[in-house]
Amino acid sequence: MPQNDLIASVFRQEVRALSAYKVADATGLIKLDAMENPYTWPDDIKASWLEALKDCALNRYPDPEAKALAATLKRLNQLPDQFELLLGNGSDEIIQLLLMALPSNACVMAPDPGFVMYKQLSHCLGLNYHGIPLRADDFDLDVPAMLSAIEAHQPSVIFLAYPNNPTGNLFSEDAMLAVIKAAKGLVVIDEAYAPFADASFIDRLDQFDNLLVMRTVSKLGLAGLRLGYIAGSRAIIEQLNKIRLPYNINILTQISADFALSNKSLFDSQTRQICAERAGVFGQLNNMDGITAYPSAANFILFRTPKNQADSIFASLKKQGVLIKNLAPQGGLLSDCLRVTIGTPEENKAFLAALRKSLAGH
Ligand code: PMP
C-alpha cells in the first residue's frame, strides 16, 4: 500500500490535519523565547543535589504516586487536606489527560489568544474547541461573550490561564468569578506563571466544586524536569488518575524536584530579580518609538511593533543573536506582536539594543 493510503487508513483525520508543535532551534542564540528562568544554581547547591541523586534506584520503577514529592507540593501550596493533587510530566501532560477523559463530542473553551496547547490537544483528540476573543483594548475576558458561548456550547472544560500566555495579564477577578459561576463543567485555572504574579485562585478551591488549579515548576526554574500538578476535589482527581500512566513522573524528577523545592528561597530570590528586570524592560520598550508594550504579571512581555514589521524585526533580532517569539503569524489580536521572555540583565540589555537597531533599520 502506498504510504499516503496507509497514513489515511490508519490515522484519524484530525491528526492528519494538524502540524506538530514546533520548537525553534536556539543554538548559539540568547534564548528569550520560552519563558524559562535564565538562572542556574550555585555550585554548593548543585553538589548537594548530585549527592541526593547518588543513591537513587534507577533499576526500579519510580513511586507511581510520587508520594514524597506530592506531600512537598501540598505543603508548599498550603493545600487543605480535603483536596488532592495529580502530578504530570509537565502541565502539558495534565491538559492532555484531562481532555482524554472527556466524551468524544465534548466542547472545550478558552480565551483567545491563549496557550496554544489547549487548542492543539483538543483538535488532536477530535474535541470541539472554541476560542473566545479577549477584549481588544486590555486583553481582559469579554464576559458577555464568554457567558453566551458557555450557554451556547456547554463546555466540559474551560481553561483560564492566570496570568494569560501570550498576553501576560491577569484577567480581572470579577470576570473570572463570573465565568466560574456560569460554567456547568470544569474550570481549570492555569497558574503556570503564578511565581511572578501576586494572585492565585488556589485558596478558593473550597468555594467552587468545579474548580481546578494547575501549576508547573517550569517557569520557576525547573523546565528541564518536566513537572506540573493540578489541585482539585478528590472525586475529580480520582477520575483523572485513571487516565494517567502509572510511572509518569520519573525517579530523577521526583528526587530533583523535591530537593529543589526544599531550597525554595533560592527560586524566590531569582523570581524577585526577574520581576525587577521585567519592570525595567517594560519601561524601556514603551520608551521606544513605535513600540507598545503590554503590562505583564508573568516572566515575559508582549509588545506590538509598527504595522507589518513584526516578521522583519523578529528576523533582524535573530540575526543579531537574540531569539524571541514571533506571534504575528497567529493574526487577530496578535497581529504585529512579539513576545520576549525576561532574561538576565545582560540578556535583556542585548535584546533591547538589538531591538533599537532593528527599529532604526526600518
Ligand atoms: N500553561 C501555560 C499557560 C503555559 O504557557 C505553558 C508553557 N508555555 C504551560 C502551561 C506548560 O508548561 P509545562 O508543560 O512546562 O508545565
mmCIF file of C-alpha atoms and ligand atoms in Angstrom:
data_model
loop_
_atom_site.group_PDB
_atom_site.id
_atom_site.type_symbol
_atom_site.label_atom_id
_atom_site.label_comp_id
_atom_site.label_asym_id
_atom_site.label_seq_id
_atom_site.Cartn_x
_atom_site.Cartn_y
_atom_site.Cartn_z
ATOM 1 C CA MET A 1 0.000 0.000 0.000
ATOM 2 C CA PRO A 2 1.426 3.473 -0.829
ATOM 3 C CA GLN A 3 2.421 5.418 2.297
ATOM 4 C CA ASN A 4 -0.254 8.088 1.754
ATOM 5 C CA ASP A 5 -3.037 5.499 1.666
ATOM 6 C CA LEU A 6 -1.588 3.743 4.679
ATOM 7 C CA ILE A 7 -1.475 7.039 6.645
ATOM 8 C CA ALA A 8 -5.038 7.905 5.569
ATOM 9 C CA SER A 9 -6.363 4.500 6.536
ATOM 10 C CA VAL A 10 -4.608 4.362 9.913
ATOM 11 C CA PHE A 11 -4.663 7.881 11.380
ATOM 12 C CA ARG A 12 -7.705 9.966 12.307
ATOM 13 C CA GLN A 13 -8.459 12.876 10.003
ATOM 14 C CA GLU A 14 -7.995 15.458 12.798
ATOM 15 C CA VAL A 15 -4.486 14.139 13.496
ATOM 16 C CA ARG A 16 -3.548 14.241 9.806
ATOM 17 C CA ALA A 17 -4.786 17.842 9.625
ATOM 18 C CA LEU A 18 -2.541 19.023 12.481
ATOM 19 C CA SER A 19 1.009 20.342 12.361
ATOM 20 C CA ALA A 20 3.409 19.254 15.103
ATOM 21 C CA TYR A 21 4.188 21.829 17.796
ATOM 22 C CA LYS A 22 7.430 23.419 16.582
ATOM 23 C CA VAL A 23 10.200 24.469 18.925
ATOM 24 C CA ALA A 24 12.726 26.903 17.429
ATOM 25 C CA ASP A 25 16.400 25.918 17.412
ATOM 26 C CA ALA A 26 18.172 28.299 19.791
ATOM 27 C CA THR A 27 21.728 27.051 19.254
ATOM 28 C CA GLY A 28 24.158 29.944 19.689
ATOM 29 C CA LEU A 29 21.382 32.468 20.395
ATOM 30 C CA ILE A 30 20.332 34.394 23.508
ATOM 31 C CA LYS A 31 17.229 32.383 24.338
ATOM 32 C CA LEU A 32 14.307 34.603 25.270
ATOM 33 C CA ASP A 33 11.525 32.661 23.552
ATOM 34 C CA ALA A 34 10.189 30.076 26.011
ATOM 35 C CA MET A 35 9.625 31.714 29.410
ATOM 36 C CA GLU A 36 12.480 29.864 31.066
ATOM 37 C CA ASN A 37 14.261 31.136 34.171
ATOM 38 C CA PRO A 38 17.746 32.215 32.973
ATOM 39 C CA TYR A 39 19.490 31.427 36.260
ATOM 40 C CA THR A 40 21.092 28.173 37.361
ATOM 41 C CA TRP A 41 22.262 27.139 40.849
ATOM 42 C CA PRO A 42 25.359 27.972 42.884
ATOM 43 C CA ASP A 43 27.959 25.168 42.986
ATOM 44 C CA ASP A 44 27.265 24.159 46.610
ATOM 45 C CA ILE A 45 23.574 23.573 45.841
ATOM 46 C CA LYS A 46 24.477 21.640 42.687
ATOM 47 C CA ALA A 47 26.772 19.441 44.773
ATOM 48 C CA SER A 48 24.015 18.699 47.335
ATOM 49 C CA TRP A 49 21.594 17.916 44.508
ATOM 50 C CA LEU A 50 24.019 15.412 42.954
ATOM 51 C CA GLU A 51 24.514 13.895 46.394
ATOM 52 C CA ALA A 52 20.728 13.480 46.734
ATOM 53 C CA LEU A 53 20.589 11.723 43.353
ATOM 54 C CA LYS A 54 23.563 9.467 44.011
ATOM 55 C CA ASP A 55 21.758 6.516 45.520
ATOM 56 C CA CYS A 56 18.505 6.631 43.594
ATOM 57 C CA ALA A 57 17.347 3.267 42.311
ATOM 58 C CA LEU A 58 17.461 3.667 38.536
ATOM 59 C CA ASN A 59 16.865 -0.065 38.163
ATOM 60 C CA ARG A 60 13.441 0.207 39.849
ATOM 61 C CA TYR A 61 10.237 1.798 38.636
ATOM 62 C CA PRO A 62 9.596 5.083 40.438
ATOM 63 C CA ASP A 63 6.888 5.515 43.078
ATOM 64 C CA PRO A 64 3.788 5.658 40.832
ATOM 65 C CA GLU A 65 2.162 8.261 43.079
ATOM 66 C CA ALA A 66 5.338 10.259 43.754
ATOM 67 C CA LYS A 67 4.163 10.429 47.379
ATOM 68 C CA ALA A 68 7.114 12.322 48.871
ATOM 69 C CA LEU A 69 7.088 14.950 46.134
ATOM 70 C CA ALA A 70 3.296 15.279 46.244
ATOM 71 C CA ALA A 71 3.481 15.852 50.014
ATOM 72 C CA THR A 72 6.078 18.598 49.483
ATOM 73 C CA LEU A 73 3.913 20.260 46.824
ATOM 74 C CA LYS A 74 0.834 20.094 49.057
ATOM 75 C CA ARG A 75 2.750 21.670 51.915
ATOM 76 C CA LEU A 76 4.260 24.441 49.785
ATOM 77 C CA ASN A 77 0.872 25.271 48.260
ATOM 78 C CA GLN A 78 -0.850 25.030 51.670
ATOM 79 C CA LEU A 79 -3.403 22.751 50.107
ATOM 80 C CA PRO A 80 -6.132 21.785 52.613
ATOM 81 C CA ASP A 81 -6.487 18.046 53.296
ATOM 82 C CA GLN A 82 -9.792 17.634 51.508
ATOM 83 C CA PHE A 83 -8.104 18.390 48.158
ATOM 84 C CA GLU A 84 -5.911 16.086 46.125
ATOM 85 C CA LEU A 85 -3.063 16.620 43.677
ATOM 86 C CA LEU A 86 -2.305 14.884 40.409
ATOM 87 C CA LEU A 87 1.212 15.203 39.028
ATOM 88 C CA GLY A 88 2.046 15.320 35.340
ATOM 89 C CA ASN A 89 5.032 15.225 33.024
ATOM 90 C CA GLY A 90 4.743 18.990 32.704
ATOM 91 C CA SER A 91 1.338 20.653 32.877
ATOM 92 C CA ASP A 92 1.101 19.869 29.153
ATOM 93 C CA GLU A 93 0.534 16.237 30.078
ATOM 94 C CA ILE A 94 -2.176 17.189 32.558
ATOM 95 C CA ILE A 95 -4.035 19.165 29.884
ATOM 96 C CA GLN A 96 -3.766 16.118 27.625
ATOM 97 C CA LEU A 97 -5.018 13.595 30.153
ATOM 98 C CA LEU A 98 -7.870 15.826 31.255
ATOM 99 C CA LEU A 99 -9.017 16.148 27.639
ATOM 100 C CA MET A 100 -8.606 12.410 27.067
ATOM 101 C CA ALA A 101 -11.196 11.816 29.786
ATOM 102 C CA LEU A 102 -13.948 13.791 28.005
ATOM 103 C CA PRO A 103 -16.723 12.366 25.824
ATOM 104 C CA SER A 104 -15.860 12.338 22.108
ATOM 105 C CA ASN A 105 -18.278 15.160 21.239
ATOM 106 C CA ALA A 106 -17.293 17.375 24.186
ATOM 107 C CA CYS A 107 -16.608 21.089 23.908
ATOM 108 C CA VAL A 108 -13.501 22.762 25.295
ATOM 109 C CA MET A 109 -13.276 26.535 25.689
ATOM 110 C CA ALA A 110 -10.553 29.081 26.389
ATOM 111 C CA PRO A 111 -9.989 32.774 25.768
ATOM 112 C CA ASP A 112 -8.211 33.703 22.550
ATOM 113 C CA PRO A 113 -5.337 34.450 22.294
ATOM 114 C CA GLY A 114 -4.348 31.836 24.855
ATOM 115 C CA PHE A 115 -1.927 28.984 25.440
ATOM 116 C CA VAL A 116 -1.799 27.031 22.179
ATOM 117 C CA MET A 117 -1.803 23.531 23.730
ATOM 118 C CA TYR A 118 -5.459 23.806 24.812
ATOM 119 C CA LYS A 119 -6.461 24.069 21.160
ATOM 120 C CA GLN A 120 -3.792 21.730 19.758
ATOM 121 C CA LEU A 121 -4.624 18.880 22.146
ATOM 122 C CA SER A 122 -8.392 19.387 21.756
ATOM 123 C CA HIS A 123 -8.085 19.154 17.984
ATOM 124 C CA CYS A 124 -5.805 16.151 18.239
ATOM 125 C CA LEU A 125 -8.420 14.335 20.303
ATOM 126 C CA GLY A 126 -11.267 15.313 17.977
ATOM 127 C CA LEU A 127 -12.959 17.578 20.550
ATOM 128 C CA ASN A 128 -14.832 20.779 19.697
ATOM 129 C CA TYR A 129 -12.626 23.712 20.648
ATOM 130 C CA HIS A 130 -13.965 27.261 20.985
ATOM 131 C CA GLY A 131 -11.567 30.185 21.438
ATOM 132 C CA ILE A 132 -13.445 33.243 22.691
ATOM 133 C CA PRO A 133 -11.739 36.556 21.782
ATOM 134 C CA LEU A 134 -10.411 38.666 24.634
ATOM 135 C CA ARG A 135 -11.269 42.372 24.772
ATOM 136 C CA ALA A 136 -9.076 44.126 22.218
ATOM 137 C CA ASP A 137 -8.228 47.142 24.388
ATOM 138 C CA ASP A 138 -6.977 45.462 27.566
ATOM 139 C CA PHE A 139 -6.908 41.684 26.850
ATOM 140 C CA ASP A 140 -9.348 41.090 29.712
ATOM 141 C CA LEU A 141 -12.063 38.429 29.458
ATOM 142 C CA ASP A 142 -15.046 39.517 27.394
ATOM 143 C CA VAL A 143 -17.570 38.403 29.982
ATOM 144 C CA PRO A 144 -20.762 38.766 27.888
ATOM 145 C CA ALA A 145 -19.092 36.835 25.037
ATOM 146 C CA MET A 146 -17.832 34.136 27.414
ATOM 147 C CA LEU A 147 -21.220 33.775 29.100
ATOM 148 C CA SER A 148 -23.136 33.466 25.843
ATOM 149 C CA ALA A 149 -20.567 30.952 24.490
ATOM 150 C CA ILE A 150 -20.925 28.915 27.696
ATOM 151 C CA GLU A 151 -24.698 28.968 27.273
ATOM 152 C CA ALA A 152 -24.473 28.003 23.587
ATOM 153 C CA HIS A 153 -21.765 25.291 23.773
ATOM 154 C CA GLN A 154 -21.943 23.954 27.354
ATOM 155 C CA PRO A 155 -18.182 23.308 27.551
ATOM 156 C CA SER A 156 -16.982 20.317 29.573
ATOM 157 C CA VAL A 157 -13.794 22.238 30.381
ATOM 158 C CA ILE A 158 -12.845 25.914 30.322
ATOM 159 C CA PHE A 159 -9.157 26.826 30.609
ATOM 160 C CA LEU A 160 -8.282 30.232 32.056
ATOM 161 C CA ALA A 161 -4.553 30.956 32.155
ATOM 162 C CA TYR A 162 -3.909 33.326 35.062
ATOM 163 C CA PRO A 163 -1.715 35.236 34.103
ATOM 164 C CA ASN A 164 -2.525 34.603 30.462
ATOM 165 C CA ASN A 165 0.009 33.476 27.864
ATOM 166 C CA PRO A 166 0.823 35.214 25.497
ATOM 167 C CA THR A 167 -0.721 38.480 26.715
ATOM 168 C CA GLY A 168 0.856 38.400 30.202
ATOM 169 C CA ASN A 169 -2.065 39.983 32.065
ATOM 170 C CA LEU A 170 -4.166 38.747 34.955
ATOM 171 C CA PHE A 171 -7.832 38.727 33.983
ATOM 172 C CA SER A 172 -9.966 40.755 36.364
ATOM 173 C CA GLU A 173 -11.185 38.800 39.356
ATOM 174 C CA ASP A 174 -14.846 39.681 38.778
ATOM 175 C CA ALA A 175 -14.663 38.387 35.216
ATOM 176 C CA MET A 176 -13.025 35.136 36.370
ATOM 177 C CA LEU A 177 -15.697 34.625 39.021
ATOM 178 C CA ALA A 178 -18.495 35.289 36.512
ATOM 179 C CA VAL A 179 -17.099 32.554 34.230
ATOM 180 C CA ILE A 180 -16.530 30.073 37.073
ATOM 181 C CA LYS A 181 -20.084 30.595 38.328
ATOM 182 C CA ALA A 182 -21.663 30.295 34.878
ATOM 183 C CA ALA A 183 -19.742 27.130 33.924
ATOM 184 C CA LYS A 184 -21.554 23.844 34.330
ATOM 185 C CA GLY A 185 -18.419 21.848 33.513
ATOM 186 C CA LEU A 186 -14.890 22.133 34.958
ATOM 187 C CA VAL A 187 -12.895 25.350 35.075
ATOM 188 C CA VAL A 188 -9.118 24.927 35.113
ATOM 189 C CA ILE A 189 -7.206 27.979 36.314
ATOM 190 C CA ASP A 190 -3.786 27.515 34.731
ATOM 191 C CA GLU A 191 -1.351 29.255 37.058
ATOM 192 C CA ALA A 192 1.842 28.430 35.156
ATOM 193 C CA TYR A 193 3.112 31.985 35.768
ATOM 194 C CA ALA A 194 1.994 32.229 39.408
ATOM 195 C CA PRO A 195 5.577 32.716 40.699
ATOM 196 C CA PHE A 196 5.627 36.150 39.004
ATOM 197 C CA ALA A 197 2.096 37.240 39.907
ATOM 198 C CA ASP A 198 0.673 38.338 43.175
ATOM 199 C CA ALA A 199 -2.575 36.445 42.696
ATOM 200 C CA SER A 200 -3.929 32.904 42.764
ATOM 201 C CA PHE A 201 -7.191 31.003 42.939
ATOM 202 C CA ILE A 202 -5.728 28.104 44.929
ATOM 203 C CA ASP A 203 -7.314 29.292 48.171
ATOM 204 C CA ARG A 204 -10.739 29.427 46.510
ATOM 205 C CA LEU A 205 -10.885 25.729 45.683
ATOM 206 C CA ASP A 206 -13.329 25.206 48.531
ATOM 207 C CA GLN A 207 -15.734 27.804 47.131
ATOM 208 C CA PHE A 208 -16.478 26.063 43.811
ATOM 209 C CA ASP A 209 -16.999 22.335 43.186
ATOM 210 C CA ASN A 210 -15.990 22.659 39.522
ATOM 211 C CA LEU A 211 -12.690 24.473 40.108
ATOM 212 C CA LEU A 212 -9.218 23.057 39.467
ATOM 213 C CA VAL A 213 -5.921 24.928 39.809
ATOM 214 C CA MET A 214 -2.970 23.807 37.698
ATOM 215 C CA ARG A 215 0.650 24.801 38.252
ATOM 216 C CA THR A 216 4.100 23.889 36.967
ATOM 217 C CA VAL A 217 7.660 24.150 38.196
ATOM 218 C CA SER A 218 8.822 25.007 34.656
ATOM 219 C CA LYS A 219 8.729 28.803 34.856
ATOM 220 C CA LEU A 220 10.110 28.804 38.385
ATOM 221 C CA GLY A 221 13.404 27.452 37.054
ATOM 222 C CA LEU A 222 12.904 23.719 36.556
ATOM 223 C CA ALA A 223 11.655 23.447 32.973
ATOM 224 C CA GLY A 224 14.047 20.578 32.262
ATOM 225 C CA LEU A 225 12.475 18.351 34.920
ATOM 226 C CA ARG A 226 9.005 18.302 33.308
ATOM 227 C CA LEU A 227 6.740 18.536 36.329
ATOM 228 C CA GLY A 228 3.280 20.041 36.569
ATOM 229 C CA TYR A 229 0.445 19.466 39.027
ATOM 230 C CA ILE A 230 -3.250 20.072 39.338
ATOM 231 C CA ALA A 231 -5.232 20.520 42.544
ATOM 232 C CA GLY A 232 -8.918 19.777 42.953
ATOM 233 C CA SER A 233 -11.501 17.683 44.727
ATOM 234 C CA ARG A 234 -10.659 14.050 45.451
ATOM 235 C CA ALA A 235 -13.550 12.882 43.268
ATOM 236 C CA ILE A 236 -12.292 14.744 40.187
ATOM 237 C CA ILE A 237 -8.634 13.806 40.708
ATOM 238 C CA GLU A 238 -9.690 10.160 41.145
ATOM 239 C CA GLN A 239 -11.164 10.182 37.620
ATOM 240 C CA LEU A 240 -8.047 11.799 36.140
ATOM 241 C CA ASN A 241 -5.829 9.271 37.870
ATOM 242 C CA LYS A 242 -7.425 6.515 35.781
ATOM 243 C CA ILE A 243 -6.038 8.106 32.611
ATOM 244 C CA ARG A 244 -2.586 8.887 33.998
ATOM 245 C CA LEU A 245 0.185 6.482 33.032
ATOM 246 C CA PRO A 246 1.399 4.745 36.208
ATOM 247 C CA TYR A 247 5.016 5.955 36.174
ATOM 248 C CA ASN A 248 4.620 9.358 34.537
ATOM 249 C CA ILE A 249 6.977 11.138 36.947
ATOM 250 C CA ASN A 250 10.413 9.576 36.654
ATOM 251 C CA ILE A 251 12.677 8.996 39.644
ATOM 252 C CA LEU A 252 15.179 11.725 38.683
ATOM 253 C CA THR A 253 12.366 14.273 38.541
ATOM 254 C CA GLN A 254 10.846 13.066 41.815
ATOM 255 C CA ILE A 255 14.125 13.399 43.711
ATOM 256 C CA SER A 256 15.351 16.562 41.962
ATOM 257 C CA ALA A 257 12.074 18.465 42.321
ATOM 258 C CA ASP A 258 11.761 17.532 45.987
ATOM 259 C CA PHE A 259 15.345 18.655 46.553
ATOM 260 C CA ALA A 260 14.899 21.899 44.594
ATOM 261 C CA LEU A 261 11.660 22.848 46.303
ATOM 262 C CA SER A 262 13.327 22.434 49.667
ATOM 263 C CA ASN A 263 15.656 25.247 48.504
ATOM 264 C CA LYS A 264 12.743 27.432 47.543
ATOM 265 C CA SER A 265 14.316 30.630 48.883
ATOM 266 C CA LEU A 266 16.801 30.420 46.001
ATOM 267 C CA PHE A 267 13.971 30.446 43.480
ATOM 268 C CA ASP A 268 12.189 33.203 45.355
ATOM 269 C CA SER A 269 15.202 35.488 45.040
ATOM 270 C CA GLN A 270 15.572 34.622 41.337
ATOM 271 C CA THR A 271 11.888 35.369 40.840
ATOM 272 C CA ARG A 272 12.233 38.743 42.552
ATOM 273 C CA GLN A 273 15.161 39.552 40.281
ATOM 274 C CA ILE A 274 13.142 38.600 37.182
ATOM 275 C CA CYS A 275 10.209 40.775 38.312
ATOM 276 C CA ALA A 276 12.539 43.747 38.878
ATOM 277 C CA GLU A 277 14.035 43.258 35.399
ATOM 278 C CA ARG A 278 10.531 42.981 33.947
ATOM 279 C CA ALA A 279 9.751 46.498 35.189
ATOM 280 C CA GLY A 280 12.934 47.841 33.573
ATOM 281 C CA VAL A 281 12.380 46.123 30.216
ATOM 282 C CA PHE A 282 8.731 47.248 30.167
ATOM 283 C CA GLY A 283 9.713 50.878 30.727
ATOM 284 C CA GLN A 284 12.400 50.779 28.050
ATOM 285 C CA LEU A 285 10.132 49.109 25.495
ATOM 286 C CA ASN A 286 7.452 51.723 25.983
ATOM 287 C CA ASN A 287 10.041 54.465 25.507
ATOM 288 C CA MET A 288 10.864 53.213 22.021
ATOM 289 C CA ASP A 289 9.185 54.917 19.101
ATOM 290 C CA GLY A 290 6.541 52.705 17.540
ATOM 291 C CA ILE A 291 6.532 50.048 20.292
ATOM 292 C CA THR A 292 3.628 49.389 22.647
ATOM 293 C CA ALA A 293 4.395 47.000 25.499
ATOM 294 C CA TYR A 294 1.527 45.452 27.454
ATOM 295 C CA PRO A 295 1.632 45.246 31.269
ATOM 296 C CA SER A 296 2.683 41.778 32.439
ATOM 297 C CA ALA A 297 2.265 39.772 35.633
ATOM 298 C CA ALA A 298 4.369 36.950 34.140
ATOM 299 C CA ASN A 299 8.053 36.468 33.189
ATOM 300 C CA PHE A 300 7.555 37.734 29.650
ATOM 301 C CA ILE A 301 6.255 40.843 27.896
ATOM 302 C CA LEU A 302 4.039 41.039 24.831
ATOM 303 C CA PHE A 303 4.708 44.061 22.641
ATOM 304 C CA ARG A 304 3.303 45.465 19.432
ATOM 305 C CA THR A 305 5.591 46.646 16.646
ATOM 306 C CA PRO A 306 4.810 49.145 13.865
ATOM 307 C CA LYS A 307 2.366 47.785 11.290
ATOM 308 C CA ASN A 308 3.606 44.838 9.203
ATOM 309 C CA GLN A 309 7.105 44.950 10.701
ATOM 310 C CA ALA A 310 6.949 42.108 13.239
ATOM 311 C CA ASP A 311 8.360 39.450 10.887
ATOM 312 C CA SER A 312 11.319 41.563 9.802
ATOM 313 C CA ILE A 313 12.056 42.800 13.344
ATOM 314 C CA PHE A 314 11.937 39.211 14.590
ATOM 315 C CA ALA A 315 14.339 38.135 11.814
ATOM 316 C CA SER A 316 16.651 41.056 12.482
ATOM 317 C CA LEU A 317 16.790 40.232 16.216
ATOM 318 C CA LYS A 318 17.659 36.642 15.382
ATOM 319 C CA LYS A 319 20.388 37.774 13.041
ATOM 320 C CA GLN A 320 21.774 39.832 15.918
ATOM 321 C CA GLY A 321 21.780 36.705 18.093
ATOM 322 C CA VAL A 322 18.539 37.129 20.067
ATOM 323 C CA LEU A 323 15.693 34.612 19.823
ATOM 324 C CA ILE A 324 12.249 35.775 20.964
ATOM 325 C CA LYS A 325 8.783 34.609 19.854
ATOM 326 C CA ASN A 326 7.006 35.919 16.793
ATOM 327 C CA LEU A 327 3.250 35.874 17.390
ATOM 328 C CA ALA A 328 2.290 37.920 14.334
ATOM 329 C CA PRO A 329 1.602 34.801 12.213
ATOM 330 C CA GLN A 330 -1.264 33.956 14.601
ATOM 331 C CA GLY A 331 -3.028 37.134 13.432
ATOM 332 C CA GLY A 332 -6.150 38.557 15.103
ATOM 333 C CA LEU A 333 -5.334 40.412 18.302
ATOM 334 C CA LEU A 334 -1.699 39.295 17.937
ATOM 335 C CA SER A 335 -1.082 40.990 14.578
ATOM 336 C CA ASP A 336 2.264 42.815 14.695
ATOM 337 C CA CYS A 337 3.027 41.291 18.125
ATOM 338 C CA LEU A 338 6.234 39.788 19.509
ATOM 339 C CA ARG A 339 6.838 38.267 22.941
ATOM 340 C CA VAL A 340 10.067 38.423 24.893
ATOM 341 C CA THR A 341 10.953 36.370 27.959
ATOM 342 C CA ILE A 342 12.728 38.260 30.744
ATOM 343 C CA GLY A 343 16.338 37.064 30.970
ATOM 344 C CA THR A 344 19.395 38.133 32.931
ATOM 345 C CA PRO A 345 20.218 41.882 32.981
ATOM 346 C CA GLU A 346 22.894 41.268 30.301
ATOM 347 C CA GLU A 347 20.488 39.314 28.071
ATOM 348 C CA ASN A 348 17.799 41.960 28.433
ATOM 349 C CA LYS A 349 20.298 44.697 27.578
ATOM 350 C CA ALA A 350 21.376 42.771 24.463
ATOM 351 C CA PHE A 351 17.733 42.311 23.432
ATOM 352 C CA LEU A 352 16.864 45.998 23.906
ATOM 353 C CA ALA A 353 19.958 47.120 21.987
ATOM 354 C CA ALA A 354 19.179 44.710 19.138
ATOM 355 C CA LEU A 355 15.583 45.904 19.022
ATOM 356 C CA ARG A 356 16.649 49.565 18.880
ATOM 357 C CA LYS A 357 18.942 48.678 15.990
ATOM 358 C CA SER A 358 16.165 46.779 14.172
ATOM 359 C CA LEU A 359 13.757 49.706 14.546
ATOM 360 C CA ALA A 360 16.378 52.175 13.304
ATOM 361 C CA GLY A 361 16.888 49.994 10.228
ATOM 362 C CA HIS A 362 13.245 50.290 9.162
HETATM 363 N N1 PMP B 1 0.261 26.634 30.714
HETATM 364 C C1 PMP B 1 0.682 27.774 30.182
HETATM 365 C C2 PMP B 1 -0.201 28.979 30.255
HETATM 366 C C3 PMP B 1 1.925 27.831 29.547
HETATM 367 O O1 PMP B 1 2.328 28.986 28.987
HETATM 368 C C4 PMP B 1 2.741 26.679 29.500
HETATM 369 C C5 PMP B 1 4.100 26.634 28.833
HETATM 370 N N2 PMP B 1 4.428 27.587 27.969
HETATM 371 C C6 PMP B 1 2.248 25.515 30.069
HETATM 372 C C7 PMP B 1 1.009 25.510 30.680
HETATM 373 C C8 PMP B 1 3.007 24.217 30.002
HETATM 374 O O2 PMP B 1 4.026 24.175 30.907
HETATM 375 P P1 PMP B 1 4.793 22.840 31.295
HETATM 376 O O3 PMP B 1 4.292 21.736 30.396
HETATM 377 O O4 PMP B 1 6.218 23.151 31.085
HETATM 378 O O5 PMP B 1 4.445 22.575 32.727
#
